[in-house]
Coordinates of N, CA, C and O in Angstrom, one line a residue:
M25 N 56.4 88.7 130.4 CA 57.1 89.9 130.4 C 56.9 90.6 129.0 O 57.0 90.0 128.0
K26 N 56.7 91.9 129.1 CA 56.6 92.6 127.8 C 57.9 92.7 127.1 O 59.0 92.7 127.7
R27 N 57.7 92.9 125.8 CA 58.9 93.0 124.9 C 59.7 94.2 125.3 O 61.0 94.1 125.3
S28 N 59.2 95.3 125.6 CA 60.0 96.5 126.0 C 60.8 96.2 127.3 O 61.9 96.7 127.4
H29 N 60.3 95.4 128.2 CA 61.0 95.1 129.4 C 62.2 94.2 129.1 O 63.3 94.3 129.7
I30 N 62.0 93.3 128.2 CA 63.0 92.4 127.8 C 64.2 93.2 127.1 O 65.3 93.0 127.4
I31 N 63.8 94.1 126.2 CA 64.8 94.9 125.5 C 65.6 95.8 126.5 O 66.8 95.9 126.5
S32 N 64.9 96.4 127.4 CA 65.5 97.3 128.4 C 66.4 96.5 129.3 O 67.5 96.9 129.7
R33 N 66.0 95.3 129.7 CA 66.8 94.4 130.5 C 68.1 94.0 129.8 O 69.2 94.0 130.3
W34 N 67.9 93.7 128.5 CA 69.1 93.3 127.7 C 70.1 94.4 127.5 O 71.3 94.3 127.6
V35 N 69.6 95.7 127.4 CA 70.4 96.8 127.2 C 71.2 97.1 128.5 O 72.4 97.3 128.5
R36 N 70.5 96.9 129.7 CA 71.2 97.2 131.0 C 72.3 96.1 131.2 O 73.3 96.4 131.7
I37 N 72.0 94.9 130.8 CA 73.0 93.9 131.0 C 74.2 93.9 130.0 O 75.3 93.8 130.3
S38 N 73.8 94.2 128.7 CA 74.8 94.2 127.6 C 75.5 95.5 127.4 O 76.6 95.5 126.9
A39 N 74.9 96.6 127.7 CA 75.5 97.9 127.4 C 76.9 98.1 127.9 O 77.8 98.5 127.2
P40 N 77.2 97.7 129.2 CA 78.6 97.9 129.6 C 79.6 97.1 128.8 O 80.7 97.6 128.4
W41 N 79.2 95.9 128.4 CA 80.1 95.0 127.6 C 80.3 95.6 126.2 O 81.3 95.6 125.6
L42 N 79.2 96.1 125.6 CA 79.2 96.6 124.3 C 80.1 97.9 124.3 O 80.9 98.1 123.3
F43 N 79.9 98.7 125.3 CA 80.7 100.0 125.4 C 82.2 99.7 125.5 O 83.0 100.2 124.8
A44 N 82.5 98.7 126.4 CA 83.9 98.3 126.6 C 84.5 97.8 125.3 O 85.6 98.1 124.9
A45 N 83.7 97.0 124.5 CA 84.2 96.4 123.3 C 84.4 97.5 122.3 O 85.4 97.5 121.5
A46 N 83.5 98.5 122.2 CA 83.7 99.6 121.3 C 84.9 100.5 121.6 O 85.5 101.0 120.7
V47 N 85.2 100.6 122.8 CA 86.3 101.5 123.2 C 87.6 100.8 123.0 O 88.6 101.3 122.5
V48 N 87.7 99.5 123.4 CA 88.9 98.7 123.3 C 89.3 98.3 121.9 O 90.4 98.3 121.5
A49 N 88.3 97.9 121.1 CA 88.5 97.3 119.8 C 89.3 98.2 118.9 O 90.2 97.8 118.3
P50 N 88.9 99.5 118.7 CA 89.7 100.3 117.8 C 91.2 100.5 118.3 O 92.1 100.5 117.4
A51 N 91.4 100.6 119.5 CA 92.8 100.7 120.0 C 93.6 99.4 119.7 O 94.8 99.5 119.4
A52 N 93.0 98.3 119.9 CA 93.7 97.0 119.7 C 93.9 96.8 118.2 O 94.9 96.1 117.8
S53 N 93.1 97.2 117.3 CA 93.2 97.0 115.9 C 93.7 98.2 115.1 O 93.6 98.3 113.9
A54 N 94.3 99.2 115.8 CA 94.8 100.4 115.2 C 95.9 100.0 114.2 O 96.8 99.3 114.5
A55 N 95.8 100.5 113.0 CA 96.7 100.2 111.9 C 98.0 101.0 112.1 O 97.9 102.1 112.7
P56 N 99.1 100.5 111.7 CA 100.4 101.3 111.8 C 100.3 102.5 110.9 O 99.5 102.5 109.9
P57 N 101.0 103.6 111.3 CA 100.9 104.8 110.4 C 101.4 104.6 109.0 O 102.2 103.7 108.8
L58 N 100.8 105.4 108.1 CA 101.1 105.2 106.7 C 102.6 105.3 106.4 O 103.2 104.6 105.6
S59 N 103.3 106.2 107.2 CA 104.8 106.3 107.0 C 105.6 105.1 107.2 O 106.7 104.9 106.8
E60 N 105.0 104.1 108.0 CA 105.7 102.9 108.3 C 105.4 101.8 107.3 O 106.2 100.8 107.2
I61 N 104.3 101.9 106.6 CA 104.0 100.7 105.7 C 104.1 101.1 104.2 O 104.1 100.1 103.4
A62 N 104.1 102.3 103.8 CA 104.1 102.7 102.4 C 105.5 102.7 101.9 O 106.4 103.1 102.6
T63 N 105.7 102.3 100.7 CA 107.0 102.4 100.0 C 107.2 103.7 99.4 O 106.2 104.5 99.2
S64 N 108.4 104.0 98.9 CA 108.7 105.3 98.3 C 107.9 105.4 97.0 O 107.3 106.5 96.7
E65 N 107.7 104.3 96.2 CA 106.9 104.3 95.0 C 105.4 104.6 95.3 O 104.8 105.4 94.6
Q66 N 104.9 104.1 96.4 CA 103.5 104.3 96.8 C 103.3 105.8 97.2 O 102.4 106.4 96.8
F67 N 104.3 106.4 97.9 CA 104.2 107.8 98.2 C 104.3 108.6 97.0 O 103.5 109.6 96.9
Y68 N 105.1 108.2 96.0 CA 105.2 109.0 94.8 C 103.9 108.9 94.0 O 103.4 109.9 93.5
Q69 N 103.2 107.7 94.0 CA 102.0 107.6 93.3 C 100.9 108.4 94.0 O 100.0 109.0 93.3
M70 N 100.9 108.4 95.3 CA 99.9 109.2 96.1 C 100.2 110.7 95.8 O 99.2 111.5 95.7
A71 N 101.4 111.1 95.6 CA 101.7 112.5 95.2 C 101.1 112.9 93.9 O 100.5 113.9 93.7
L72 N 101.2 111.9 92.9 CA 100.7 112.2 91.6 C 99.2 112.3 91.6 O 98.5 113.1 90.9
E73 N 98.5 111.4 92.5 CA 97.1 111.5 92.6 C 96.7 112.8 93.2 O 95.7 113.4 92.8
A74 N 97.4 113.2 94.2 CA 97.1 114.5 94.9 C 97.2 115.7 93.9 O 96.4 116.6 93.9
R75 N 98.2 115.6 93.0 CA 98.4 116.6 92.0 C 97.2 116.7 91.0 O 96.7 117.7 90.7
S76 N 96.8 115.5 90.6 CA 95.7 115.4 89.7 C 94.4 115.9 90.3 O 93.5 116.4 89.6
E77 N 94.3 115.8 91.6 CA 93.1 116.3 92.3 C 93.2 117.8 92.7 O 92.3 118.4 93.3
G78 N 94.4 118.4 92.5 CA 94.6 119.8 92.8 C 94.9 120.0 94.3 O 94.9 121.1 94.8
D79 N 95.3 118.9 95.0 CA 95.6 119.0 96.5 C 97.1 119.2 96.6 O 97.8 118.2 96.8
Y80 N 97.6 120.4 96.3 CA 99.1 120.6 96.2 C 99.8 120.5 97.5 O 101.0 120.1 97.6
G81 N 99.1 120.8 98.6 CA 99.8 120.6 99.9 C 100.1 119.2 100.2 O 101.2 118.8 100.7
T82 N 99.1 118.3 100.0 CA 99.4 116.8 100.1 C 100.4 116.3 99.1 O 101.2 115.5 99.5
M83 N 100.3 116.8 97.9 CA 101.3 116.4 96.9 C 102.7 116.7 97.4 O 103.6 115.9 97.3
L84 N 102.9 117.9 97.9 CA 104.2 118.3 98.4 C 104.7 117.4 99.5 O 105.8 116.9 99.6
A85 N 103.8 117.1 100.5 CA 104.1 116.2 101.6 C 104.5 114.8 101.1 O 105.5 114.2 101.6
R86 N 103.7 114.3 100.2 CA 104.0 112.9 99.7 C 105.3 112.9 98.9 O 106.0 111.9 98.9
L87 N 105.5 113.9 98.1 CA 106.8 114.0 97.3 C 108.0 114.0 98.3 O 109.0 113.3 98.0
R88 N 107.9 114.7 99.3 CA 109.0 114.8 100.3 C 109.2 113.4 100.9 O 110.3 113.0 101.2
Q89 N 108.1 112.7 101.3 CA 108.3 111.4 101.8 C 108.9 110.4 100.9 O 109.8 109.6 101.2
A90 N 108.5 110.5 99.6 CA 109.1 109.6 98.6 C 110.5 109.9 98.3 O 111.4 109.0 98.2
A91 N 110.8 111.2 98.2 CA 112.2 111.6 97.9 C 113.1 111.3 99.0 O 114.3 110.9 98.8
T92 N 112.7 111.4 100.2 CA 113.5 111.1 101.4 C 113.8 109.6 101.4 O 114.9 109.2 101.8
R93 N 112.9 108.8 100.9 CA 113.1 107.4 100.9 C 113.9 106.9 99.6 O 114.1 105.8 99.4
G94 N 114.3 107.9 98.8 CA 115.2 107.6 97.7 C 114.6 107.4 96.3 O 115.2 107.0 95.4
D95 N 113.3 107.8 96.2 CA 112.7 107.7 94.9 C 113.2 108.8 93.9 O 113.0 109.9 94.2
L96 N 113.9 108.4 92.9 CA 114.5 109.3 92.0 C 113.5 110.2 91.3 O 113.7 111.4 91.2
E97 N 112.4 109.7 90.8 CA 111.4 110.5 90.1 C 110.8 111.5 91.1 O 110.6 112.7 90.7
A98 N 110.7 111.1 92.3 CA 110.1 112.1 93.3 C 111.2 113.2 93.6 O 110.8 114.4 93.8
Q99 N 112.4 112.8 93.7 CA 113.5 113.9 93.9 C 113.5 114.9 92.7 O 113.5 116.1 93.0
E100 N 113.4 114.4 91.5 CA 113.3 115.3 90.3 C 112.1 116.2 90.4 O 112.2 117.4 90.2
M101 N 110.9 115.6 90.6 CA 109.7 116.3 90.6 C 109.7 117.3 91.8 O 109.2 118.5 91.6
L102 N 110.2 116.9 92.9 CA 110.2 117.8 94.1 C 111.0 119.0 93.8 O 110.6 120.2 94.1
A103 N 112.2 118.8 93.2 CA 113.0 120.0 92.8 C 112.3 120.9 91.9 O 112.3 122.1 92.0
S104 N 111.6 120.4 90.9 CA 110.8 121.2 90.0 C 109.7 121.9 90.7 O 109.4 123.1 90.4
V105 N 109.0 121.3 91.5 CA 107.8 121.9 92.3 C 108.4 123.0 93.1 O 107.8 124.1 93.2
L106 N 109.5 122.8 93.8 CA 110.0 123.8 94.7 C 110.6 125.0 93.9 O 110.8 126.1 94.4
L107 N 111.0 124.8 92.7 CA 111.5 125.9 91.8 C 110.3 126.7 91.3 O 110.3 127.9 91.3
A108 N 109.2 126.0 91.0 CA 108.0 126.7 90.4 C 107.2 127.4 91.6 O 106.7 128.5 91.4
G109 N 107.1 126.7 92.7 CA 106.4 127.2 93.8 C 104.9 127.7 93.5 O 104.2 127.0 92.8
P110 N 104.5 128.8 94.1 CA 103.1 129.2 93.9 C 102.7 129.6 92.5 O 101.6 129.7 92.2
A111 N 103.7 129.9 91.7 CA 103.4 130.3 90.3 C 102.6 129.2 89.6 O 101.7 129.4 88.8
L112 N 102.9 127.9 89.9 CA 102.2 126.8 89.3 C 101.3 126.1 90.3 O 100.3 125.5 89.9
Y113 N 101.6 126.1 91.6 CA 100.9 125.2 92.5 C 100.1 126.0 93.6 O 99.7 125.3 94.5
G114 N 100.1 127.2 93.5 CA 99.2 128.0 94.5 C 100.0 128.3 95.8 O 101.1 127.9 96.0
P115 N 99.3 128.9 96.7 CA 99.9 129.4 97.9 C 100.3 128.3 98.9 O 101.1 128.6 99.8
K116 N 99.9 127.1 98.7 CA 100.3 126.1 99.7 C 101.7 125.6 99.4 O 102.3 124.9 100.2
V117 N 102.2 125.9 98.2 CA 103.6 125.5 97.9 C 104.5 126.7 97.7 O 104.3 127.5 96.8
K118 N 105.4 126.9 98.6 CA 106.3 128.0 98.6 C 107.5 127.6 97.8 O 108.0 126.5 97.8
A119 N 108.0 128.6 97.0 CA 109.2 128.4 96.2 C 110.4 128.3 97.2 O 110.5 129.2 98.1
D120 N 111.3 127.3 97.1 CA 112.4 127.2 98.0 C 113.6 126.7 97.2 O 113.8 125.5 97.0
P121 N 114.4 127.7 96.7 CA 115.5 127.3 95.8 C 116.6 126.5 96.6 O 117.3 125.6 96.0
C122 N 116.7 126.7 97.9 CA 117.7 125.9 98.7 C 117.3 124.4 98.7 O 118.1 123.6 98.5
E123 N 116.0 124.2 99.1 CA 115.6 122.8 99.1 C 115.6 122.2 97.7 O 115.9 121.0 97.5
A124 N 115.2 123.0 96.7 CA 115.2 122.5 95.3 C 116.6 122.1 94.9 O 116.8 121.1 94.3
M125 N 117.6 122.9 95.3 CA 119.0 122.6 95.1 C 119.4 121.3 95.7 O 120.1 120.4 95.1
H126 N 118.9 121.0 96.9 CA 119.3 119.8 97.6 C 118.7 118.6 96.8 O 119.5 117.6 96.6
W127 N 117.5 118.6 96.4 CA 116.9 117.4 95.7 C 117.5 117.3 94.3 O 117.7 116.2 93.9
A128 N 117.7 118.4 93.7 CA 118.3 118.3 92.3 C 119.7 117.7 92.4 O 120.1 116.9 91.6
H129 N 120.5 118.1 93.5 CA 121.8 117.5 93.6 C 121.8 116.0 93.9 O 122.6 115.3 93.4
L130 N 120.8 115.6 94.8 CA 120.7 114.2 95.0 C 120.3 113.4 93.7 O 120.9 112.3 93.5
A131 N 119.4 113.9 92.9 CA 119.1 113.3 91.7 C 120.3 113.3 90.7 O 120.6 112.3 90.0
L132 N 121.0 114.4 90.7 CA 122.2 114.5 89.8 C 123.3 113.4 90.2 O 123.8 112.7 89.4
E133 N 123.5 113.2 91.5 CA 124.4 112.2 92.0 C 124.0 110.8 91.6 O 124.9 109.9 91.5
R134 N 122.8 110.6 91.4 CA 122.3 109.3 90.9 C 122.3 109.1 89.4 O 121.7 108.2 88.9
G135 N 122.8 110.1 88.7 CA 122.9 110.0 87.3 C 121.7 110.6 86.5 O 121.6 110.3 85.3
S136 N 120.8 111.3 87.1 CA 119.6 111.8 86.5 C 120.0 113.0 85.6 O 120.6 114.0 86.0
A137 N 119.5 112.9 84.3 CA 119.7 114.1 83.4 C 118.8 115.2 83.8 O 119.2 116.4 83.7
T138 N 117.6 114.9 84.3 CA 116.8 116.0 84.8 C 117.4 116.7 86.0 O 117.4 117.9 86.1
G139 N 118.0 115.9 86.9 CA 118.7 116.5 88.1 C 119.8 117.4 87.6 O 120.1 118.5 88.2
R140 N 120.6 117.0 86.6 CA 121.7 117.8 86.1 C 121.2 119.1 85.5 O 121.7 120.1 85.8
H141 N 120.1 119.0 84.8 CA 119.5 120.3 84.2 C 119.0 121.2 85.3 O 119.3 122.4 85.2
Q142 N 118.3 120.7 86.3 CA 117.9 121.5 87.4 C 119.1 122.1 88.1 O 119.0 123.3 88.5
W143 N 120.1 121.4 88.3 CA 121.3 121.9 89.0 C 121.9 123.0 88.2 O 122.3 124.0 88.8
M144 N 122.0 122.8 86.9 CA 122.5 123.9 86.0 C 121.7 125.1 86.1 O 122.2 126.3 86.1
V145 N 120.3 125.0 86.1 CA 119.4 126.1 86.2 C 119.7 126.9 87.5 O 119.8 128.1 87.5
L146 N 119.7 126.1 88.6 CA 119.9 126.7 89.9 C 121.3 127.4 90.0 O 121.4 128.5 90.6
N147 N 122.3 126.8 89.4 CA 123.6 127.5 89.4 C 123.7 128.7 88.5 O 124.6 129.5 88.6
G148 N 122.7 128.8 87.5 CA 122.7 130.0 86.7 C 121.9 131.2 87.3 O 121.9 132.3 86.7
L149 N 121.3 131.0 88.4 CA 120.5 132.1 89.0 C 121.5 133.1 89.5 O 122.5 132.8 90.1
R150 N 121.1 134.4 89.4 CA 122.0 135.5 89.8 C 122.3 135.5 91.3 O 123.3 135.9 91.7
D151 N 121.3 135.1 92.1 CA 121.4 135.3 93.5 C 121.8 133.9 94.2 O 121.7 133.8 95.4
V152 N 122.3 133.0 93.4 CA 122.7 131.7 94.0 C 123.8 131.9 95.1 O 123.8 131.2 96.1
P153 N 124.9 132.7 94.9 CA 125.8 132.8 96.0 C 125.2 133.2 97.3 O 125.5 132.6 98.3
R154 N 124.2 134.1 97.3 CA 123.6 134.5 98.5 C 122.7 133.3 99.0 O 122.7 133.0 100.2
I155 N 122.1 132.6 98.1 CA 121.2 131.4 98.5 C 122.1 130.4 99.1 O 121.8 129.8 100.1
R156 N 123.2 130.1 98.5 CA 124.1 129.0 99.0 C 124.5 129.3 100.4 O 124.6 128.4 101.3
K157 N 124.9 130.6 100.7 CA 125.3 130.9 102.1 C 124.1 130.7 103.1 O 124.4 130.3 104.2
D158 N 122.9 131.0 102.7 CA 121.8 130.9 103.5 C 121.2 129.5 103.6 O 120.4 129.2 104.5
C159 N 121.6 128.6 102.7 CA 121.0 127.3 102.6 C 121.5 126.4 103.7 O 122.7 126.4 104.0
R160 N 120.6 125.7 104.3 CA 120.9 124.7 105.3 C 120.3 123.4 104.8 O 119.3 123.4 104.0
P161 N 120.8 122.2 105.2 CA 120.2 121.0 104.8 C 118.7 120.9 105.1 O 118.3 121.4 106.2
P162 N 117.9 120.5 104.2 CA 116.4 120.4 104.6 C 116.2 119.4 105.7 O 117.0 118.5 105.9
P163 N 115.1 119.6 106.4 CA 114.8 118.6 107.4 C 114.4 117.2 106.8 O 114.1 117.1 105.6
V164 N 114.5 116.2 107.6 CA 114.2 114.9 107.2 C 112.7 114.7 107.3 O 112.1 115.0 108.3
Y165 N 112.1 114.3 106.2 CA 110.6 114.2 106.1 C 110.3 112.7 106.2 O 110.9 111.9 105.5
R166 N 109.4 112.3 107.1 CA 109.0 110.9 107.3 C 107.6 110.7 106.9 O 106.7 111.4 107.0

């Protein structure tokens, strides 16, 4: 039998099994989502890495994940980022004084001097009464 016939016969016999293994294997070994396995500190570190790479959209998402899980430094930084908005971080990061107020208040409740300063700055804004009426609790980020 010629070598090409042996290879083609092997392909005909093995191909369905190889295809099935290729389709089933990734589904069986799918890793759990990052949000289930990463700690708040890991999300905060990923946010810092994204900031150093200039990926501010990812930075904001990771900060929210870390802050939601209770990381104090992430809460402080998130309030700062949301106060500065596009002035420092470009169009992917919108300034949001309502959400900044939320994170600053959480940090303040935990005894953060940075959170206290941010809270004082936010309370010193002229349009805070209007902002407070319009503010709703921010969504839960996972």
